[in-house]
PDB file of C-alpha atoms in Angstrom:
ATOM      1  CA  MET T 386       0.000   0.000   0.000  1.00 95.00           C
ATOM      2  CA  LYS T 387       1.338   3.418  -0.959  1.00 96.00           C
ATOM      3  CA  LEU T 388       0.342   6.493   1.044  1.00 97.00           C
ATOM      4  CA  LEU T 389       0.906  10.158   0.230  1.00 98.00           C
ATOM      5  CA  ILE T 390       1.418  12.197   3.402  1.00 97.00           C
ATOM      6  CA  LEU T 391       1.093  15.971   3.278  1.00 97.00           C
ATOM      7  CA  ASP T 392       2.708  18.533   5.624  1.00 96.00           C
ATOM      8  CA  ALA T 393       6.075  16.820   6.077  1.00 95.00           C
ATOM      9  CA  GLY T 394       7.057  18.566   9.324  1.00 95.00           C
ATOM     10  CA  HIS T 395       3.864  17.762  11.230  1.00 97.00           C
ATOM     11  CA  CYS T 396       4.295  15.499  14.257  1.00 97.00           C
ATOM     12  CA  LEU T 397       1.752  13.064  12.790  1.00 98.00           C
ATOM     13  CA  SER T 398       3.605  12.934   9.466  1.00 97.00           C
ATOM     14  CA  LEU T 399       6.820  12.074  11.298  1.00 97.00           C
ATOM     15  CA  ALA T 400       4.995   9.416  13.314  1.00 98.00           C
ATOM     16  CA  LEU T 401       3.585   7.913  10.114  1.00 97.00           C
ATOM     17  CA  ALA T 402       7.087   7.780   8.654  1.00 97.00           C
ATOM     18  CA  ARG T 403       8.371   5.948  11.741  1.00 96.00           C
ATOM     19  CA  GLU T 404       5.505   3.470  11.676  1.00 96.00           C
ATOM     20  CA  ALA T 405       5.871   2.786   7.947  1.00 95.00           C
ATOM     21  CA  SER T 406       9.611   2.177   8.371  1.00 94.00           C
ATOM     22  CA  ARG T 407       8.796  -0.704  10.729  1.00 94.00           C
ATOM     23  CA  ARG T 408       6.485  -2.369   8.209  1.00 93.00           C
ATOM     24  CA  THR T 409       7.013  -4.135   4.901  1.00 93.00           C
ATOM     25  CA  ASP T 410       3.472  -3.577   3.609  1.00 93.00           C
ATOM     26  CA  THR T 411       3.407   0.227   3.541  1.00 95.00           C
ATOM     27  CA  GLU T 412       5.265   2.734   1.354  1.00 95.00           C
ATOM     28  CA  LEU T 413       5.170   6.456   2.041  1.00 95.00           C
ATOM     29  CA  VAL T 414       5.627   9.487  -0.157  1.00 96.00           C
ATOM     30  CA  ILE T 415       5.801  12.706   1.883  1.00 96.00           C
ATOM     31  CA  GLU T 416       5.200  16.192   0.502  1.00 94.00           C
ATOM     32  CA  GLN T 417       6.309  19.373   2.249  1.00 93.00           C
ATOM     33  CA  GLY T 418       3.052  21.316   2.004  1.00 91.00           C
ATOM     34  CA  LEU T 419      -0.638  20.666   1.491  1.00 93.00           C
ATOM     35  CA  ALA T 420      -0.770  21.416  -2.233  1.00 91.00           C
ATOM     36  CA  VAL T 421      -1.351  18.404  -4.460  1.00 93.00           C
ATOM     37  CA  SER T 422      -2.788  18.232  -7.981  1.00 94.00           C
ATOM     38  CA  ALA T 423      -4.545  15.529  -9.946  1.00 96.00           C
ATOM     39  CA  SER T 424      -1.472  15.192 -12.172  1.00 96.00           C
ATOM     40  CA  GLN T 425       0.736  14.660  -9.124  1.00 95.00           C
ATOM     41  CA  LEU T 426      -1.618  11.986  -7.845  1.00 96.00           C
ATOM     42  CA  GLN T 427      -1.572  10.315 -11.236  1.00 96.00           C
ATOM     43  CA  ALA T 428       2.230  10.265 -11.209  1.00 96.00           C
ATOM     44  CA  ILE T 429       2.584   9.090  -7.600  1.00 96.00           C
ATOM     45  CA  ALA T 430      -0.404   6.699  -7.747  1.00 96.00           C
ATOM     46  CA  PRO T 431      -1.024   6.481  -3.990  1.00 97.00           C
ATOM     47  CA  ASP T 432      -3.790   4.394  -2.460  1.00 97.00           C
ATOM     48  CA  ALA T 433      -4.672   7.243  -0.100  1.00 97.00           C
ATOM     49  CA  VAL T 434      -3.710  10.790   0.846  1.00 98.00           C
ATOM     50  CA  ILE T 435      -3.397  11.676   4.546  1.00 98.00           C
ATOM     51  CA  ILE T 436      -3.731  15.278   5.742  1.00 98.00           C
ATOM     52  CA  PRO T 437      -2.631  15.922   9.374  1.00 97.00           C
ATOM     53  CA  PRO T 438      -4.781  18.191  11.544  1.00 97.00           C
ATOM     54  CA  LEU T 439      -4.558  21.791  12.582  1.00 94.00           C
ATOM     55  CA  ALA T 440      -3.886  21.016  16.229  1.00 88.00           C
ATOM     56  CA  HIS T 441      -5.162  24.291  17.720  1.00 91.00           C
ATOM     57  CA  PRO T 442      -7.481  26.002  15.226  1.00 95.00           C
ATOM     58  CA  LEU T 443      -9.082  28.072  18.002  1.00 92.00           C
ATOM     59  CA  SER T 444      -5.786  29.892  18.541  1.00 91.00           C
ATOM     60  CA  MET T 445      -4.960  30.385  14.856  1.00 93.00           C
ATOM     61  CA  THR T 446      -5.753  33.344  12.637  1.00 93.00           C
ATOM     62  CA  PRO T 447      -8.719  33.198  10.245  1.00 94.00           C
ATOM     63  CA  ALA T 448      -6.304  33.425   7.314  1.00 95.00           C
ATOM     64  CA  GLU T 449      -4.360  30.359   8.481  1.00 95.00           C
ATOM     65  CA  VAL T 450      -7.491  28.287   9.004  1.00 96.00           C
ATOM     66  CA  LYS T 451      -8.985  29.369   5.666  1.00 96.00           C
ATOM     67  CA  ALA T 452      -5.758  28.496   3.849  1.00 96.00           C
ATOM     68  CA  HIS T 453      -5.835  25.017   5.377  1.00 96.00           C
ATOM     69  CA  ALA T 454      -9.496  24.477   4.497  1.00 97.00           C
ATOM     70  CA  ASP T 455      -8.956  25.714   0.931  1.00 97.00           C
ATOM     71  CA  ALA T 456      -5.993  23.362   0.512  1.00 96.00           C
ATOM     72  CA  VAL T 457      -8.009  20.424   1.817  1.00 97.00           C
ATOM     73  CA  GLU T 458     -10.810  21.147  -0.644  1.00 97.00           C
ATOM     74  CA  ARG T 459      -8.367  21.325  -3.549  1.00 96.00           C
ATOM     75  CA  CYS T 460      -6.974  18.000  -2.393  1.00 97.00           C
ATOM     76  CA  VAL T 461     -10.502  16.551  -2.337  1.00 96.00           C
ATOM     77  CA  ASP T 462     -10.992  17.620  -5.946  1.00 96.00           C
ATOM     78  CA  ALA T 463      -7.710  15.997  -6.976  1.00 97.00           C
ATOM     79  CA  CYS T 464      -8.492  12.791  -5.080  1.00 97.00           C
ATOM     80  CA  GLN T 465     -11.945  12.594  -6.602  1.00 96.00           C
ATOM     81  CA  THR T 466     -10.538  13.042 -10.111  1.00 96.00           C
ATOM     82  CA  GLN T 467      -8.058  10.177  -9.618  1.00 96.00           C
ATOM     83  CA  GLY T 468     -10.219   7.965  -7.386  1.00 96.00           C
ATOM     84  CA  VAL T 469      -7.736   8.171  -4.499  1.00 97.00           C
ATOM     85  CA  ALA T 470      -8.979   7.793  -0.925  1.00 97.00           C
ATOM     86  CA  LEU T 471      -8.682  10.834   1.355  1.00 97.00           C
ATOM     87  CA  VAL T 472      -7.928  10.825   5.077  1.00 98.00           C
ATOM     88  CA  TRP T 473      -8.411  14.181   6.782  1.00 98.00           C
ATOM     89  CA  CYS T 474      -7.564  14.457  10.465  1.00 98.00           C
ATOM     90  CA  VAL T 475      -9.196  17.237  12.476  1.00 97.00           C
ATOM     91  CA  SER T 476      -8.925  18.557  16.015  1.00 97.00           C
ATOM     92  CA  ASP T 477     -11.474  17.890  18.735  1.00 97.00           C
ATOM     93  CA  GLN T 478     -11.585  21.693  19.135  1.00 96.00           C
ATOM     94  CA  LEU T 479     -14.237  21.667  16.407  1.00 96.00           C
ATOM     95  CA  TYR T 480     -16.557  20.662  19.247  1.00 96.00           C
ATOM     96  CA  GLU T 481     -16.087  24.158  20.581  1.00 94.00           C
ATOM     97  CA  GLU T 482     -18.613  24.049  23.423  1.00 91.00           C
ATOM     98  CA  GLY T 483     -17.943  20.433  24.373  1.00 92.00           C
ATOM     99  CA  PHE T 484     -20.536  17.958  25.685  1.00 93.00           C
ATOM    100  CA  ASP T 485     -21.400  16.558  29.102  1.00 92.00           C
ATOM    101  CA  ILE T 486     -21.156  13.014  27.720  1.00 94.00           C
ATOM    102  CA  PRO T 487     -18.636  11.379  25.349  1.00 96.00           C
ATOM    103  CA  ILE T 488     -19.148  12.634  21.798  1.00 97.00           C
ATOM    104  CA  ASP T 489     -20.215  10.089  19.171  1.00 95.00           C
ATOM    105  CA  GLU T 490     -19.155  10.190  15.519  1.00 93.00           C
ATOM    106  CA  HIS T 491     -22.629  11.022  14.227  1.00 93.00           C
ATOM    107  CA  VAL T 492     -22.537  14.341  16.115  1.00 94.00           C
ATOM    108  CA  VAL T 493     -21.365  16.851  13.496  1.00 91.00           C
ATOM    109  CA  PRO T 494     -19.581  19.822  15.107  1.00 94.00           C
ATOM    110  CA  ALA T 495     -21.596  23.048  15.201  1.00 93.00           C
ATOM    111  CA  PRO T 496     -19.187  25.681  16.526  1.00 94.00           C
ATOM    112  CA  ARG T 497     -19.877  29.382  16.870  1.00 93.00           C
ATOM    113  CA  ASP T 498     -16.317  30.414  16.010  1.00 93.00           C
ATOM    114  CA  GLU T 499     -16.051  31.529  12.378  1.00 93.00           C
ATOM    115  CA  CYS T 500     -12.728  29.727  11.798  1.00 93.00           C
ATOM    116  CA  LEU T 501     -14.084  26.454  13.121  1.00 95.00           C
ATOM    117  CA  ARG T 502     -17.220  26.828  11.002  1.00 96.00           C
ATOM    118  CA  ARG T 503     -14.989  27.105   7.936  1.00 96.00           C
ATOM    119  CA  LEU T 504     -13.443  23.717   8.760  1.00 97.00           C
ATOM    120  CA  VAL T 505     -16.877  22.190   9.335  1.00 96.00           C
ATOM    121  CA  GLN T 506     -17.958  23.437   5.903  1.00 96.00           C
ATOM    122  CA  THR T 507     -15.029  21.554   4.383  1.00 97.00           C
ATOM    123  CA  GLY T 508     -16.060  18.420   6.252  1.00 96.00           C
ATOM    124  CA  ASP T 509     -19.650  18.816   5.039  1.00 96.00           C
ATOM    125  CA  ARG T 510     -18.410  19.072   1.473  1.00 96.00           C
ATOM    126  CA  ILE T 511     -16.280  15.942   1.785  1.00 96.00           C
ATOM    127  CA  ARG T 512     -19.173  13.932   3.199  1.00 94.00           C
ATOM    128  CA  ALA T 513     -21.526  15.154   0.495  1.00 94.00           C
ATOM    129  CA  ASP T 514     -19.238  14.888  -2.538  1.00 92.00           C
ATOM    130  CA  TYR T 515     -16.782  12.043  -2.040  1.00 95.00           C
ATOM    131  CA  HIS T 516     -17.586   8.626  -0.594  1.00 95.00           C
ATOM    132  CA  ARG T 517     -14.002   7.361  -0.275  1.00 96.00           C
ATOM    133  CA  HIS T 518     -13.000   9.429   2.734  1.00 97.00           C
ATOM    134  CA  LEU T 519     -12.073   9.033   6.374  1.00 97.00           C
ATOM    135  CA  ILE T 520     -12.563  12.076   8.581  1.00 97.00           C
ATOM    136  CA  VAL T 521     -10.707  11.247  11.788  1.00 98.00           C
ATOM    137  CA  ARG T 522     -11.358  13.527  14.749  1.00 97.00           C
ATOM    138  CA  LEU T 523      -8.465  13.426  17.202  1.00 98.00           C
ATOM    139  CA  GLY T 524      -7.838  14.402  20.784  1.00 96.00           C
ATOM    140  CA  PRO T 525      -4.892  16.788  21.394  1.00 97.00           C
ATOM    141  CA  LEU T 526      -1.794  15.217  19.835  1.00 97.00           C
ATOM    142  CA  PHE T 527       1.499  14.848  21.669  1.00 97.00           C
ATOM    143  CA  ALA T 528       4.912  13.731  20.429  1.00 98.00           C
ATOM    144  CA  LEU T 529       8.596  14.476  20.872  1.00 97.00           C
ATOM    145  CA  GLU T 530       9.217  16.089  17.507  1.00 96.00           C
ATOM    146  CA  GLY T 531       7.529  17.946  14.705  1.00 96.00           C
ATOM    147  CA  SER T 532       5.054  20.807  14.564  1.00 94.00           C
ATOM    148  CA  HIS T 533       2.068  20.679  16.934  1.00 93.00           C
ATOM    149  CA  ALA T 534       3.928  18.109  19.055  1.00 96.00           C
ATOM    150  CA  TRP T 535       2.997  19.688  22.443  1.00 96.00           C
ATOM    151  CA  LEU T 536       5.013  17.273  24.606  1.00 97.00           C
ATOM    152  CA  ASN T 537       8.360  18.511  23.326  1.00 95.00           C
ATOM    153  CA  GLU T 538       7.321  22.096  24.085  1.00 96.00           C
ATOM    154  CA  ILE T 539       6.346  21.139  27.638  1.00 97.00           C
ATOM    155  CA  ILE T 540       9.624  19.305  28.248  1.00 97.00           C
ATOM    156  CA  ASP T 541      11.791  22.054  26.735  1.00 96.00           C
ATOM    157  CA  SER T 542      10.119  24.674  28.916  1.00 97.00           C
ATOM    158  CA  LEU T 543      10.306  22.631  32.113  1.00 97.00           C
ATOM    159  CA  VAL T 544      13.973  21.663  31.835  1.00 95.00           C
ATOM    160  CA  THR T 545      14.964  25.289  31.223  1.00 95.00           C
ATOM    161  CA  GLY T 546      13.071  26.398  34.326  1.00 95.00           C
ATOM    162  CA  GLN T 547      10.227  28.147  32.529  1.00 96.00           C
ATOM    163  CA  ALA T 548       6.683  28.076  33.854  1.00 96.00           C
ATOM    164  CA  VAL T 549       4.163  26.187  31.721  1.00 96.00           C
ATOM    165  CA  ARG T 550       0.599  27.473  31.672  1.00 95.00           C
ATOM    166  CA  ALA T 551      -2.202  25.014  30.923  1.00 95.00           C
ATOM    167  CA  ALA T 552      -5.992  25.099  31.103  1.00 92.00           C
ATOM    168  CA  GLU T 553      -7.431  23.482  34.208  1.00 93.00           C
ATOM    169  CA  ASP T 554     -11.071  23.751  33.170  1.00 91.00           C
ATOM    170  CA  VAL T 555     -10.966  22.083  29.729  1.00 92.00           C
ATOM    171  CA  VAL T 556     -11.128  18.285  29.858  1.00 95.00           C
ATOM    172  CA  CYS T 557      -9.801  16.353  26.858  1.00 95.00           C
ATOM    173  CA  CYS T 558      -8.149  13.057  25.902  1.00 97.00           C
ATOM    174  CA  PRO T 559      -4.454  13.563  25.046  1.00 97.00           C
ATOM    175  CA  THR T 560      -3.510  11.399  22.083  1.00 96.00           C
ATOM    176  CA  SER T 561      -0.140   9.958  21.094  1.00 97.00           C
ATOM    177  CA  ALA T 562       0.829  10.783  17.506  1.00 98.00           C
ATOM    178  CA  ASP T 563       2.511   7.367  17.316  1.00 97.00           C
ATOM    179  CA  ALA T 564      -0.729   5.642  18.315  1.00 97.00           C
ATOM    180  CA  VAL T 565      -2.663   7.594  15.690  1.00 98.00           C
ATOM    181  CA  ALA T 566      -0.120   6.693  12.997  1.00 98.00           C
ATOM    182  CA  MET T 567      -0.379   2.996  13.848  1.00 97.00           C
ATOM    183  CA  ALA T 568      -4.173   3.178  13.809  1.00 97.00           C
ATOM    184  CA  LEU T 569      -4.417   5.063  10.500  1.00 98.00           C
ATOM    185  CA  ILE T 570      -2.152   2.658   8.661  1.00 97.00           C
ATOM    186  CA  GLY T 571      -4.050  -0.288  10.110  1.00 96.00           C
ATOM    187  CA  MET T 572      -7.382   1.214   9.095  1.00 97.00           C
ATOM    188  CA  LEU T 573      -6.195   1.883   5.546  1.00 97.00           C
ATOM    189  CA  GLN T 574      -4.752  -1.609   5.223  1.00 96.00           C
ATOM    190  CA  GLN T 575      -8.183  -2.994   6.102  1.00 97.00           C
ATOM    191  CA  GLN T 576      -9.813  -0.639   3.614  1.00 96.00           C
ATOM    192  CA  ALA T 577      -7.401  -1.867   0.929  1.00 93.00           C
ATOM    193  CA  CYS T 578      -8.524  -5.404   1.741  1.00 94.00           C
ATOM    194  CA  GLY T 579     -12.151  -4.512   1.058  1.00 92.00           C
ATOM    195  CA  ALA T 580     -13.522  -3.266   4.380  1.00 93.00           C
ATOM    196  CA  ASP T 581     -15.303  -0.363   2.623  1.00 92.00           C
ATOM    197  CA  ALA T 582     -15.940   1.337   5.970  1.00 96.00           C
ATOM    198  CA  TRP T 583     -15.631   4.971   4.959  1.00 97.00           C
ATOM    199  CA  GLY T 584     -16.911   7.854   7.064  1.00 96.00           C
ATOM    200  CA  ALA T 585     -16.118   9.688  10.311  1.00 96.00           C
ATOM    201  CA  TYR T 586     -14.253   8.177  13.238  1.00 97.00           C
ATOM    202  CA  HIS T 587     -13.004   9.352  16.610  1.00 98.00           C
ATOM    203  CA  LEU T 588      -9.567   8.469  17.947  1.00 97.00           C
ATOM    204  CA  ALA T 589      -8.154   9.637  21.273  1.00 97.00           C
ATOM    205  CA  GLY T 590      -6.186   8.447  24.272  1.00 95.00           C
ATOM    206  CA  THR T 591      -7.826   6.914  27.303  1.00 93.00           C
ATOM    207  CA  GLU T 592      -8.532   8.766  30.580  1.00 92.00           C
ATOM    208  CA  PRO T 593      -9.986  12.255  30.151  1.00 96.00           C
ATOM    209  CA  VAL T 594      -7.916  14.914  31.914  1.00 96.00           C
ATOM    210  CA  SER T 595      -7.419  18.648  31.871  1.00 95.00           C
ATOM    211  CA  ALA T 596      -4.417  20.067  30.053  1.00 95.00           C
ATOM    212  CA  PHE T 597      -3.184  21.208  33.485  1.00 96.00           C
ATOM    213  CA  THR T 598      -3.358  17.676  34.902  1.00 96.00           C
ATOM    214  CA  PHE T 599      -1.668  16.252  31.809  1.00 97.00           C
ATOM    215  CA  THR T 600       1.136  18.808  32.004  1.00 97.00           C
ATOM    216  CA  SER T 601       1.535  18.252  35.744  1.00 97.00           C
ATOM    217  CA  MET T 602       1.835  14.506  35.190  1.00 97.00           C
ATOM    218  CA  VAL T 603       4.453  15.109  32.498  1.00 97.00           C
ATOM    219  CA  ARG T 604       6.394  17.203  35.012  1.00 97.00           C
ATOM    220  CA  THR T 605       6.132  14.480  37.665  1.00 96.00           C
ATOM    221  CA  GLN T 606       7.260  11.736  35.303  1.00 95.00           C
ATOM    222  CA  LEU T 607      10.043  13.938  33.932  1.00 96.00           C
ATOM    223  CA  ALA T 608      11.331  14.592  37.456  1.00 95.00           C
ATOM    224  CA  THR T 609      11.259  10.847  38.181  1.00 94.00           C
ATOM    225  CA  HIS T 610      13.193  10.071  34.995  1.00 92.00           C
ATOM    226  CA  LEU T 611      15.817  12.721  35.750  1.00 92.00           C
ATOM    227  CA  GLU T 612      16.212  11.589  39.369  1.00 91.00           C
ATOM    228  CA  GLY T 613      16.627   8.023  38.146  1.00 89.00           C
ATOM    229  CA  ARG T 614      19.488   9.232  35.976  1.00 86.00           C
ATOM    230  CA  GLY T 615      21.136  10.879  38.971  1.00 88.00           C
ATOM    231  CA  GLU T 616      20.400  14.399  37.784  1.00 88.00           C
ATOM    232  CA  THR T 617      19.157  17.366  39.741  1.00 86.00           C
ATOM    233  CA  VAL T 618      17.234  19.776  37.516  1.00 89.00           C
ATOM    234  CA  ALA T 619      15.188  22.742  38.742  1.00 94.00           C
ATOM    235  CA  LEU T 620      12.076  22.158  36.643  1.00 95.00           C
ATOM    236  CA  GLY T 621       9.705  24.979  35.837  1.00 96.00           C
ATOM    237  CA  GLU T 622       6.312  25.113  37.523  1.00 97.00           C
ATOM    238  CA  VAL T 623       2.928  24.328  35.989  1.00 97.00           C
ATOM    239  CA  GLN T 624       0.381  27.137  36.293  1.00 96.00           C
ATOM    240  CA  ALA T 625      -3.371  26.606  35.938  1.00 93.00           C
ATOM    241  CA  LEU T 626      -5.443  28.706  33.549  1.00 90.00           C
ATOM    242  CA  ASN T 627      -9.199  29.042  33.919  1.00 87.00           C
ATOM    243  CA  HIS T 628     -11.427  30.297  31.108  1.00 76.00           C
ATOM    244  CA  HIS T 629     -14.763  28.658  32.004  1.00 63.00           C
ATOM    245  CA  HIS T 630     -15.527  29.693  35.547  1.00 61.00           C
ATOM    246  CA  ASP T 631     -18.973  28.112  35.877  1.00 69.00           C
ATOM    247  CA  ALA T 632     -18.171  24.530  34.810  1.00 77.00           C
ATOM    248  CA  LYS T 633     -15.468  22.507  33.098  1.00 86.00           C
ATOM    249  CA  LEU T 634     -15.708  22.198  29.332  1.00 93.00           C
ATOM    250  CA  ARG T 635     -15.456  18.552  28.279  1.00 94.00           C
ATOM    251  CA  ARG T 636     -14.200  17.391  24.881  1.00 95.00           C
ATOM    252  CA  VAL T 637     -14.190  13.636  25.318  1.00 97.00           C
ATOM    253  CA  LEU T 638     -14.429  11.604  22.122  1.00 97.00           C
ATOM    254  CA  ASN T 639     -16.291   8.294  22.108  1.00 97.00           C
ATOM    255  CA  CYS T 640     -13.976   5.950  20.197  1.00 97.00           C
ATOM    256  CA  ARG T 641     -16.267   2.913  20.174  1.00 96.00           C
ATOM    257  CA  ARG T 642     -16.863   2.914  16.408  1.00 96.00           C
ATOM    258  CA  VAL T 643     -13.188   2.699  15.459  1.00 97.00           C
ATOM    259  CA  LEU T 644     -12.923  -0.288  17.808  1.00 97.00           C
ATOM    260  CA  ASP T 645     -16.044  -2.002  16.485  1.00 97.00           C
ATOM    261  CA  VAL T 646     -15.214  -1.484  12.804  1.00 97.00           C
ATOM    262  CA  PHE T 647     -11.414  -1.709  12.687  1.00 97.00           C
ATOM    263  CA  GLY T 648     -10.456  -3.260  16.024  1.00 97.00           C
ATOM    264  CA  VAL T 649      -8.418  -0.167  16.973  1.00 97.00           C
ATOM    265  CA  HIS T 650      -7.970   0.164  20.725  1.00 95.00           C
ATOM    266  CA  GLN T 651      -7.295   3.455  22.454  1.00 95.00           C
ATOM    267  CA  LYS T 652      -3.874   3.756  24.086  1.00 94.00           C
ATOM    268  CA  PRO T 653      -3.372   5.123  27.619  1.00 95.00           C
ATOM    269  CA  TRP T 654      -1.664   8.483  27.386  1.00 95.00           C
ATOM    270  CA  ARG T 655       0.244   7.893  30.642  1.00 94.00           C
ATOM    271  CA  LEU T 656       2.023   4.862  29.176  1.00 94.00           C
ATOM    272  CA  GLU T 657       2.739   6.714  25.941  1.00 96.00           C
ATOM    273  CA  VAL T 658       4.198   9.675  27.853  1.00 96.00           C
ATOM    274  CA  GLY T 659       6.393   7.306  29.849  1.00 95.00           C
ATOM    275  CA  ARG T 660       7.634   5.626  26.690  1.00 95.00           C
ATOM    276  CA  MET T 661       8.394   8.981  25.068  1.00 96.00           C
ATOM    277  CA  LEU T 662      10.257  10.201  28.144  1.00 96.00           C
ATOM    278  CA  ASP T 663      12.380   7.042  27.983  1.00 94.00           C
ATOM    279  CA  ALA T 664      13.191   7.940  24.370  1.00 94.00           C
ATOM    280  CA  TRP T 665      13.904  11.550  25.367  1.00 94.00           C
ATOM    281  CA  CYS T 666      16.376  10.349  28.003  1.00 91.00           C
ATOM    282  CA  LEU T 667      18.185   8.244  25.402  1.00 89.00           C
ATOM    283  CA  THR T 668      18.545  11.337  23.246  1.00 87.00           C
ATOM    284  CA  ARG T 669      19.779  13.258  26.273  1.00 82.00           C
ATOM    285  CA  ASP T 670      22.454  10.602  26.828  1.00 76.00           C
ATOM    286  CA  GLN T 671      23.631  11.058  23.257  1.00 75.00           C
ATOM    287  CA  GLN T 672      23.671  14.876  23.535  1.00 69.00           C
ATOM    288  CA  PRO T 673      24.277  15.597  27.226  1.00 51.00           C
ATOM    289  CA  ASP T 674      25.394  19.180  26.703  1.00 53.00           C
ATOM    290  CA  ASP T 675      22.516  20.278  24.483  1.00 47.00           C
ATOM    291  CA  VAL T 676      19.488  19.707  26.690  1.00 43.00           C
ATOM    292  CA  GLY T 677      18.547  21.100  30.085  1.00 44.00           C
ATOM    293  CA  THR T 678      20.294  23.277  32.642  1.00 41.00           C
ATOM    294  CA  GLY T 679      20.728  20.935  35.562  1.00 41.00           C
ATOM    295  CA  GLU T 680      23.880  19.449  37.012  1.00 39.00           C
ATOM    296  CA  SER T 681      24.644  15.753  37.169  1.00 34.00           C
ATOM    297  CA  VAL T 682      25.349  14.362  40.640  1.00 30.00           C
TER     298      VAL T 682
END
């Protein structure tokens, strides 16, 4: 199976490249940006095109969000012309107001924010015009490298003694980019074998938490890893932000359908963070002078 991945520097694109390198049944072609034409698709002949998500569309400018949506729609046109499957990943922030209960796939986002509405319009067009699509709504991604990686930003700030501010009143399901990459390739392999299960799916980590709790746990695990290495590092503090004073806003995705249809299980974010911190420590061993400000003891 050959996949065309757009946005080469995205943390999900890098995770897909790592996952494909461990397999013998998947070939990747990675493009730098989001622009792709029908002639390019004809030349590359991929089985599917994967577009990584805008991780934080609520904090982006209208121009940035519109440019992304326009590029996705041009990609849809090219895919439709060549009969190539499209996978578009989107952020759970499209559910702007959240829900008190886990959000099912059939619930189409209806945000008030103009930028988010532009992304929903693109999703509506895909559903209406092109059957061979997967719209995959994701919890907040985390990884050690690439754009929108989140975890690397937290670690870099903490080890240099900077305070990290994170929302305490927004509950979400942090999601490992590596886990998403494994799931997407598995889903597309099943589609290539005739599953014909197109449509919208939710994919997120287990255990809903606030961004503040997630960041605090990263700090705790990071301190444990550093202490285990015999290092004393004055980590930065985690500061709570509150935007919704009356009640917590919950963006918890119900991932039952992806399990029922494709057998994809959610991965616990705590275990994924621990694994990534192990990998970060290995990198630190290889470049001891380039990371952190602490002293070894």
